[in-house]
PDB file of C-alpha atoms in Angstrom:
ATOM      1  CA  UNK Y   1      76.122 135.773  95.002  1.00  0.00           C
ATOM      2  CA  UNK Y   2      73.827 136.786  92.504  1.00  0.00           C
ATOM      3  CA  UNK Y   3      71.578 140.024  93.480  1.00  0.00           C
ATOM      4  CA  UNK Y   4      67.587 140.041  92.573  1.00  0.00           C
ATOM      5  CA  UNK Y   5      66.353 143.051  91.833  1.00  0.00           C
ATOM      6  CA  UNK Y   6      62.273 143.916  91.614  1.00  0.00           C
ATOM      7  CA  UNK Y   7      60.814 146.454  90.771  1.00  0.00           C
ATOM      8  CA  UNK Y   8      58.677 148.436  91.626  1.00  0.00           C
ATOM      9  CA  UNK Y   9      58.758 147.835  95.272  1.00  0.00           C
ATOM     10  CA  UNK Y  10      54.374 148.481  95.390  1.00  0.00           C
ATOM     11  CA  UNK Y  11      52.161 149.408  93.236  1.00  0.00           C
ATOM     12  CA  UNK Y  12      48.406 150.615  93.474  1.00  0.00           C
ATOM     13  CA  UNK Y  13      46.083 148.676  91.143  1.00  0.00           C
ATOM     14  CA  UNK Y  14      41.699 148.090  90.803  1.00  0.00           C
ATOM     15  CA  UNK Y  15      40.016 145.061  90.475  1.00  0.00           C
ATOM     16  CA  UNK Y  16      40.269 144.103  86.362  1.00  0.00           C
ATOM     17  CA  UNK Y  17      43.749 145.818  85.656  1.00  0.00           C
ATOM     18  CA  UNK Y  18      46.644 144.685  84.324  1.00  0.00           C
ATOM     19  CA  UNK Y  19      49.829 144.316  86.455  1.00  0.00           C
ATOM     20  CA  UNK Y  20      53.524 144.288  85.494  1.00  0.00           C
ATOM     21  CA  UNK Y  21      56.166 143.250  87.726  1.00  0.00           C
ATOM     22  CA  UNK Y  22      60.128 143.194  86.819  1.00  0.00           C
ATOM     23  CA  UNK Y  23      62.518 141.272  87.794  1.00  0.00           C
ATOM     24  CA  UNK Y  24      66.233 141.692  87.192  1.00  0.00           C
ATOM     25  CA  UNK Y  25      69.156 139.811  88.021  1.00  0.00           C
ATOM     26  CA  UNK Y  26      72.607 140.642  88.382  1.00  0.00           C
ATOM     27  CA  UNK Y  27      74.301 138.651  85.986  1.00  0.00           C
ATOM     28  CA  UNK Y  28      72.549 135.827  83.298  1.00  0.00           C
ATOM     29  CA  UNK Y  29      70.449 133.180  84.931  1.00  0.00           C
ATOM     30  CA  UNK Y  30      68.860 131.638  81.863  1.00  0.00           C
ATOM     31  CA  UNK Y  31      65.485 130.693  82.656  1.00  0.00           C
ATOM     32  CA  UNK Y  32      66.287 129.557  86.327  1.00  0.00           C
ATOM     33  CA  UNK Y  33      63.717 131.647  87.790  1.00  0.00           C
ATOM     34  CA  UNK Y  34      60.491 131.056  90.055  1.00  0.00           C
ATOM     35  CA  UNK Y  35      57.596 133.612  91.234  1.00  0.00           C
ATOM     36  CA  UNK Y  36      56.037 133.581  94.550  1.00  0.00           C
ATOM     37  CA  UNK Y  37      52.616 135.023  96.063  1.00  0.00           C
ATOM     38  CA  UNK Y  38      52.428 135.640  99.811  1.00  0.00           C
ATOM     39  CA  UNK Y  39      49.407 137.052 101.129  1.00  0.00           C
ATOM     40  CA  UNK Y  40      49.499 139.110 104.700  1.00  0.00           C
ATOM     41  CA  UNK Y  41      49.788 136.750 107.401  1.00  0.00           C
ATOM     42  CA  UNK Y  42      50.188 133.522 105.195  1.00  0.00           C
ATOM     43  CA  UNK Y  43      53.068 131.122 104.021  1.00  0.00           C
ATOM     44  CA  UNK Y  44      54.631 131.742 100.175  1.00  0.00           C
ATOM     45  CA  UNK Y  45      52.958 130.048  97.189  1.00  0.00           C
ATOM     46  CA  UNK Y  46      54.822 129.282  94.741  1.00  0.00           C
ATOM     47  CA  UNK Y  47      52.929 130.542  90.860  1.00  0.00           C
ATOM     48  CA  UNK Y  48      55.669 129.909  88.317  1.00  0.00           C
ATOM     49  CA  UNK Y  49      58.979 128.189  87.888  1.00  0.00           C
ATOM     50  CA  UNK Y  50      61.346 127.734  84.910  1.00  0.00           C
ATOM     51  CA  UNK Y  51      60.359 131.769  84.243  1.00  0.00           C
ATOM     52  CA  UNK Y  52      57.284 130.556  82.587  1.00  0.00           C
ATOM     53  CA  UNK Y  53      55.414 127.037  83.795  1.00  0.00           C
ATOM     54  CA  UNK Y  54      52.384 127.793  85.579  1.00  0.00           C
ATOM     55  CA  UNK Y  55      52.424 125.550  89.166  1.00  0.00           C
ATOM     56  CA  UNK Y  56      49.453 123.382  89.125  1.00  0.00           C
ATOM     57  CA  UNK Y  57      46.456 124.814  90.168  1.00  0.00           C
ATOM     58  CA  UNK Y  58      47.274 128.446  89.384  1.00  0.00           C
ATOM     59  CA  UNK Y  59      45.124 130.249  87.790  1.00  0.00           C
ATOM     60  CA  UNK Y  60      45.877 130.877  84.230  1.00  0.00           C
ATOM     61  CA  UNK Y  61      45.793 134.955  84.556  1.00  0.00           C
ATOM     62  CA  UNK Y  62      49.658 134.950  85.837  1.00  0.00           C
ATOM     63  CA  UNK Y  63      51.696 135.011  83.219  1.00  0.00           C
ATOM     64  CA  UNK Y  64      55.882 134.666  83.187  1.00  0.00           C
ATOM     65  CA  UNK Y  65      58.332 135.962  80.599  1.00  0.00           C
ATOM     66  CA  UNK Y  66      62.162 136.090  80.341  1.00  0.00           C
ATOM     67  CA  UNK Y  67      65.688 134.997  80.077  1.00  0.00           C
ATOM     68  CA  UNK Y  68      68.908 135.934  80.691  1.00  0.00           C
ATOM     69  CA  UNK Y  69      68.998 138.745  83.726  1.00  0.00           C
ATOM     70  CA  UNK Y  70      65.489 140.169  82.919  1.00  0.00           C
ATOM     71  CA  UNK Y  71      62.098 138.673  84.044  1.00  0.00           C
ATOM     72  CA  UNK Y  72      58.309 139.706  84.260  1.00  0.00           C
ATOM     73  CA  UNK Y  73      55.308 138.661  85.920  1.00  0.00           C
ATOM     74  CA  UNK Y  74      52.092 139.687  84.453  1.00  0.00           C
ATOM     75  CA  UNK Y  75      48.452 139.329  86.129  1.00  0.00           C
ATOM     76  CA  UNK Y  76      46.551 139.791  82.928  1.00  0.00           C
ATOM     77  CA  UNK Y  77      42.994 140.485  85.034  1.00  0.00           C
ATOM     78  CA  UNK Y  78      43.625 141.407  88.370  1.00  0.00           C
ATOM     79  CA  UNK Y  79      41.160 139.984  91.098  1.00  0.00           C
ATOM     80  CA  UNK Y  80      40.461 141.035  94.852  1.00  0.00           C
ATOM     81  CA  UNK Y  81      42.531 137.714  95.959  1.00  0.00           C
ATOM     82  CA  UNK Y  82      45.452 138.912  94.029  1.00  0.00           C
ATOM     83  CA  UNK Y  83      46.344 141.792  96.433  1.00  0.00           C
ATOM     84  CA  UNK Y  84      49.226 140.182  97.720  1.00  0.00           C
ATOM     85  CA  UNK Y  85      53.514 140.890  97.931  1.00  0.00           C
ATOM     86  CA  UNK Y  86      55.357 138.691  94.845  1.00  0.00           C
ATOM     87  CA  UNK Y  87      58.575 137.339  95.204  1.00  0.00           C
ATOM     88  CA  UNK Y  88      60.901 135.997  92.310  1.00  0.00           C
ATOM     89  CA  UNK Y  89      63.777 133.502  93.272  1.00  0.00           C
ATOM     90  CA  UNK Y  90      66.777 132.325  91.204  1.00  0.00           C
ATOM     91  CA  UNK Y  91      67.713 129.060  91.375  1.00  0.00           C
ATOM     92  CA  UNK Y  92      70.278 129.154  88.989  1.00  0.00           C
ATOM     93  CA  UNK Y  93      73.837 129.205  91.255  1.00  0.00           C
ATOM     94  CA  UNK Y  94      73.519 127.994  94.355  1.00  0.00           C
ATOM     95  CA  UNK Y  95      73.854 128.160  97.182  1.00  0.00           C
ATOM     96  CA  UNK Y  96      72.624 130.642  98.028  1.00  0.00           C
ATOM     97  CA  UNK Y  97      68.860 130.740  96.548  1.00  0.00           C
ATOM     98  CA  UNK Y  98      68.454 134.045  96.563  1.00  0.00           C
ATOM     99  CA  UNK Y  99      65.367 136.098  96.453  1.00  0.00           C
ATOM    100  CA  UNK Y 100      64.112 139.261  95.501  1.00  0.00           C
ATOM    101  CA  UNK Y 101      63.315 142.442  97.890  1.00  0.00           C
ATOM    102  CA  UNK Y 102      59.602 141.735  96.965  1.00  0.00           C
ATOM    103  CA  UNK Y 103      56.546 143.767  95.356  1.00  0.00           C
ATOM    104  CA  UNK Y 104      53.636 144.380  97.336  1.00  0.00           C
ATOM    105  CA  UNK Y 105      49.894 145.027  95.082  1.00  0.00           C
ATOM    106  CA  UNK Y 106      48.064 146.798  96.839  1.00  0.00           C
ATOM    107  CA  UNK Y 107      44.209 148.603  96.211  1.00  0.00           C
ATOM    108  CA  UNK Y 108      44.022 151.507  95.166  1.00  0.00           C
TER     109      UNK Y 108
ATOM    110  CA  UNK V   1      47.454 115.642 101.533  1.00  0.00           C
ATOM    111  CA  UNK V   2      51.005 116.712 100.605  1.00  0.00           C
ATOM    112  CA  UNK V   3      52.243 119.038 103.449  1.00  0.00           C
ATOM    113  CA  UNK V   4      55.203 119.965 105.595  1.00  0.00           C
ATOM    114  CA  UNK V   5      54.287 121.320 109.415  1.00  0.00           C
ATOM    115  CA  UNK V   6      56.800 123.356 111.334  1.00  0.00           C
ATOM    116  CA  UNK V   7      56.814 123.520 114.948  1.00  0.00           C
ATOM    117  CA  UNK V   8      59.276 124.571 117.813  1.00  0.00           C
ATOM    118  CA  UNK V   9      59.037 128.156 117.657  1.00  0.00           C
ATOM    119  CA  UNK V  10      59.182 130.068 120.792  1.00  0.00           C
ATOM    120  CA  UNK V  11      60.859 133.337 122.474  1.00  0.00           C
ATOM    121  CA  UNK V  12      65.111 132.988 123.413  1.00  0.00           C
ATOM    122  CA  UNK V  13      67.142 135.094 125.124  1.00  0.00           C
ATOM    123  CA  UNK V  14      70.177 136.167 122.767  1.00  0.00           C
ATOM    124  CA  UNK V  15      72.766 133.802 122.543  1.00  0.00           C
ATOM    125  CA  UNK V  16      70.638 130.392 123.878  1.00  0.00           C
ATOM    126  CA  UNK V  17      69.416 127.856 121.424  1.00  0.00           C
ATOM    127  CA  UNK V  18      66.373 125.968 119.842  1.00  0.00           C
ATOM    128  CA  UNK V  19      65.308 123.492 117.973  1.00  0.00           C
ATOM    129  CA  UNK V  20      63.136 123.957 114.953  1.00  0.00           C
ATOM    130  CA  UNK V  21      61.331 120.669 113.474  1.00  0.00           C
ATOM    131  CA  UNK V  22      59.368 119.911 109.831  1.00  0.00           C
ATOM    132  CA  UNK V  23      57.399 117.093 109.166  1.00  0.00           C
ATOM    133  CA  UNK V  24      56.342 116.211 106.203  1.00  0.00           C
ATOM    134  CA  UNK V  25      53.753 113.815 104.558  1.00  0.00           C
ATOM    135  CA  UNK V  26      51.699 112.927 101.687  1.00  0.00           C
ATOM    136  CA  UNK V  27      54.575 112.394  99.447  1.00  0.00           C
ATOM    137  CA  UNK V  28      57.952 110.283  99.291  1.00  0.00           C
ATOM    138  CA  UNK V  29      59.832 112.065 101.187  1.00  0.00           C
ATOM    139  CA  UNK V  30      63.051 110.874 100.023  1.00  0.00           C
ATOM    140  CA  UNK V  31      62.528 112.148  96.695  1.00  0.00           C
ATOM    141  CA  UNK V  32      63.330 115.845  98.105  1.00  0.00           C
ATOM    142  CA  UNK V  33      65.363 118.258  99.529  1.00  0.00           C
ATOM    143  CA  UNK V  34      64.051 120.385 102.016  1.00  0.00           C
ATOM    144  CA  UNK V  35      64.996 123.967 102.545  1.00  0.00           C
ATOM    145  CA  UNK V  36      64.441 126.738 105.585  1.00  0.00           C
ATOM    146  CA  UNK V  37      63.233 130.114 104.715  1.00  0.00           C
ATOM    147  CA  UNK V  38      62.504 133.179 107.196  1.00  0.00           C
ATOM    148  CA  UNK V  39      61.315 136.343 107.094  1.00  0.00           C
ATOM    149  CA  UNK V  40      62.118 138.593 109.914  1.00  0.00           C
ATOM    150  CA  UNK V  41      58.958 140.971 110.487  1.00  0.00           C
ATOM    151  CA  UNK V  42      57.978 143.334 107.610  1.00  0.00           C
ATOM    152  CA  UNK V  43      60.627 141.935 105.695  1.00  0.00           C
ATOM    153  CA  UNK V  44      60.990 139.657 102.354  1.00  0.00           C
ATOM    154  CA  UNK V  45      62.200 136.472 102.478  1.00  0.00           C
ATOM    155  CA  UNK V  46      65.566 134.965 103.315  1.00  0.00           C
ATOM    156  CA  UNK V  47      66.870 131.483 102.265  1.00  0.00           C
ATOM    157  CA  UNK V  48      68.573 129.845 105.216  1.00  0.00           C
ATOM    158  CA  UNK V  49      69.433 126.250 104.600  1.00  0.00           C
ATOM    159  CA  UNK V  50      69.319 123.306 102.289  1.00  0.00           C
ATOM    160  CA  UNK V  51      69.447 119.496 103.198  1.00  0.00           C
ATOM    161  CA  UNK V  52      70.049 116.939 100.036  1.00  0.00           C
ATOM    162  CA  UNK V  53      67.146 114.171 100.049  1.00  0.00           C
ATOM    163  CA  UNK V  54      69.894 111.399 101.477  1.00  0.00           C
ATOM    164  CA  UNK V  55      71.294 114.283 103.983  1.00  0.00           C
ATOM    165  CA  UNK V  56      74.623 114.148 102.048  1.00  0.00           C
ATOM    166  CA  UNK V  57      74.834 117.534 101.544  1.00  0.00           C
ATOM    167  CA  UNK V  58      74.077 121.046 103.825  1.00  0.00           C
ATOM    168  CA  UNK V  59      74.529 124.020 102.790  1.00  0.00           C
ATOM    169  CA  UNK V  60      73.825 127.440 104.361  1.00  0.00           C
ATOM    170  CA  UNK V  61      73.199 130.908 104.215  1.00  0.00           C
ATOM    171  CA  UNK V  62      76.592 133.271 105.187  1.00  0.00           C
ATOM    172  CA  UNK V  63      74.226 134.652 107.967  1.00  0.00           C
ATOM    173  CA  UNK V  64      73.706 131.595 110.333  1.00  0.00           C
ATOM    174  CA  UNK V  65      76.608 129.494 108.817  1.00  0.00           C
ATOM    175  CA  UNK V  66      78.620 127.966 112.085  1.00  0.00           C
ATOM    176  CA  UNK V  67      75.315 128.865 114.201  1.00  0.00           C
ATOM    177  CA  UNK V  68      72.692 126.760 112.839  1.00  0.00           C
ATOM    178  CA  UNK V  69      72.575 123.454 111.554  1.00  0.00           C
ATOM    179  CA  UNK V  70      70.501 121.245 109.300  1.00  0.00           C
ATOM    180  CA  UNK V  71      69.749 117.272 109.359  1.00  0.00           C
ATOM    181  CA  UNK V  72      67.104 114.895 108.580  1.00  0.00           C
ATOM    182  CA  UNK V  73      65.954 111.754 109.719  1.00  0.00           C
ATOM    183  CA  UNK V  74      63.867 109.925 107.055  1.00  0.00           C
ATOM    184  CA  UNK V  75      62.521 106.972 109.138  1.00  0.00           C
ATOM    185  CA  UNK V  76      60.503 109.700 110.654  1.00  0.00           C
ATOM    186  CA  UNK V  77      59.779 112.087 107.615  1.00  0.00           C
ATOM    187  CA  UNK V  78      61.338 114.785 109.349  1.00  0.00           C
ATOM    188  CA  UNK V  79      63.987 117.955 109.170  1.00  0.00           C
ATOM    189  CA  UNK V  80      65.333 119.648 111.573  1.00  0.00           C
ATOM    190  CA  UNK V  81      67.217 123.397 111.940  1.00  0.00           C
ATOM    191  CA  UNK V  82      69.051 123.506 115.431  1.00  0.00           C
ATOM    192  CA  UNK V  83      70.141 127.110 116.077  1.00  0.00           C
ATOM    193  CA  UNK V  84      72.654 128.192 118.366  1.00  0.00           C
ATOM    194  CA  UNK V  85      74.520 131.567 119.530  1.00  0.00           C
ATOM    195  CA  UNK V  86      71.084 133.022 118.648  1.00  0.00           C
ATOM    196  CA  UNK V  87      70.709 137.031 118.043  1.00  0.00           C
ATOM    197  CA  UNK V  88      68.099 139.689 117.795  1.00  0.00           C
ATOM    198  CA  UNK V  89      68.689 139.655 114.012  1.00  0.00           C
ATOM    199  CA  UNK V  90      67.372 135.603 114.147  1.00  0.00           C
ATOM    200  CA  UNK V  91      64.059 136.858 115.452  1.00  0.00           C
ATOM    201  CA  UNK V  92      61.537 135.932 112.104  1.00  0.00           C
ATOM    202  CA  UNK V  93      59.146 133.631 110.697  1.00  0.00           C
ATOM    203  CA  UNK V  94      60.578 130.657 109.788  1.00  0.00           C
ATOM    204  CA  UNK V  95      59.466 128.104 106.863  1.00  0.00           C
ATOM    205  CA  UNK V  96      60.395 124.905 105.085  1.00  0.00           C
ATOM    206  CA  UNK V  97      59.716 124.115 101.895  1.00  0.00           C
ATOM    207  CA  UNK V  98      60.057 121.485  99.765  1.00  0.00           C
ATOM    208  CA  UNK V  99      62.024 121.751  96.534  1.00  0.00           C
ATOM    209  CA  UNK V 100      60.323 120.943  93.491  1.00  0.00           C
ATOM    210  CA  UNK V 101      60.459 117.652  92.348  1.00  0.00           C
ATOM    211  CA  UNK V 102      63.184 117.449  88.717  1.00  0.00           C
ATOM    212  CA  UNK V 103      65.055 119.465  87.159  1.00  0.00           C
ATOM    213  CA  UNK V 104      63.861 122.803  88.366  1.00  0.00           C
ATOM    214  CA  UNK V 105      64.860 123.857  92.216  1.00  0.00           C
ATOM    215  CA  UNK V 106      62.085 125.745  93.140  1.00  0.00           C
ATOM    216  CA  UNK V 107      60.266 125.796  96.446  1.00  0.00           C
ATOM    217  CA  UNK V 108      56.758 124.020  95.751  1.00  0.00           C
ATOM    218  CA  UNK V 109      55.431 123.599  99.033  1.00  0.00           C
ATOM    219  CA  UNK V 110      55.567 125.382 101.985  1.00  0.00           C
ATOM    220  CA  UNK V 111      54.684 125.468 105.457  1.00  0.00           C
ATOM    221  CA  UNK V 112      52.306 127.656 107.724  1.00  0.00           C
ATOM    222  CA  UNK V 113      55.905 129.142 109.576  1.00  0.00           C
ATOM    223  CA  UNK V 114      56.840 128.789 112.958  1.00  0.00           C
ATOM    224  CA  UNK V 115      57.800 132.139 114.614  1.00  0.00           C
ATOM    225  CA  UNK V 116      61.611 132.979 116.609  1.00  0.00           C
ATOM    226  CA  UNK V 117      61.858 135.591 118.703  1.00  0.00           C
ATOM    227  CA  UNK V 118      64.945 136.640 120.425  1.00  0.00           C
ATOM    228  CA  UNK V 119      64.681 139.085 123.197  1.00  0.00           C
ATOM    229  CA  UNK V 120      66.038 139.504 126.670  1.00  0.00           C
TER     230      UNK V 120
END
């Protein structure tokens, strides 16, 4: 099975910064590769597949980048609804989907 | 609107059974697979099974494979998860989602969750 890895696991942030999230696989899954936001209490949303297309209706300040075993999701400006836990996914041998461990943003 | 609702979620005593349902609408249904997701408390998320849009193919996660099991019945737009032999480690949230329609298998749209606990 192939292994997600994220990192960090949380990070503090303010209103307006920008945030970096990693996310490495364990061996090359092209561009097979989706993003998630959950907020606390709520169902996943899903911001980005194919490592870089924006889902519809997401707003243009996420950002995906990557290839291979090494991914990133940026929030270029971050905003008070952002303060969430991300998720990436590979989809790129399956089954299983496999997920990473997640990255909670939280205030600081 | 597009959307997929989850619903029999309850509280089990380990090793009894239940019946977890999704029903979708606002979109042709047959044009996806449908997948169950859960997240036991605190934790991230965990894919647990896949059904094919014609309900050809399952497939499942090593965790609930031979315990749980996936079909669909598209007259009525719906999926269901049964779950036997169930244990404390089952206890979580529990999701469907929809994968994305094309080339790309990603989850597009989810459910509110349906919660499992197993207790005695």
């Amino acid at each position: 099975d192939i292994q997600m890895t994220q990192s960090p696991s949380s990070l503090s942030a303010s209103v307006g910064d920008r945030v970096t999230i990693t996310c490495r696989a364990s061996q090359g899954i092209s561009n097979s590769l989706a993003w998630y936001q959950q907020r606390p209490g709520k169902a996943p949303k899903l911001l980005l597949y194919a490592a870089s297309i924006l889902e519809s209706g997401v707003p243009s300040r996420f950002s995906g980048s990557g290839s291979g075993t090494d991914f990133t999701l940026t929030i270029s400006s971050l905003q008070p609804e952002d303060f969430a836990s991300y998720y990436c996914q590979q989809y790129y041998i399956t089954p299983p989907w496999t997920f990473g461990q997640g990255t909670t943003v939280e205030m600081k | 609107q597009v959307q997929v609702v989850e619903s029999g979620g309850g509280v089990v005593q380990p090793g009894g059974s239940l019946t977890l349902s999704c029903a979708a609408s606002g979109f042709t249904f047959t044009d996806h697979g449908i997948h169950w997701v859960r997240q036991a408390p605190g934790k991230g998320l965990e894919w647990v099974s896949y059904i094919r849009q014609d309900g050809s193919t399952e497939y499942y996660a090593d965790s609930v494979k031979g315990r749980f099991s996936i079909s669909r019945d598209n007259s009525k737009r719906t999926v269901y998860l049964q779950m036997n032999s169930l244990r404390d480690e089952d206890t979580a949230a529990y999701y469907c989602a929809r994968t994305l329609y094309g080339a790309h298998d990603a989850f597009d749209v989810w459910g509110q969750g349906t919660m499992v606990g197993v207790s005695s």
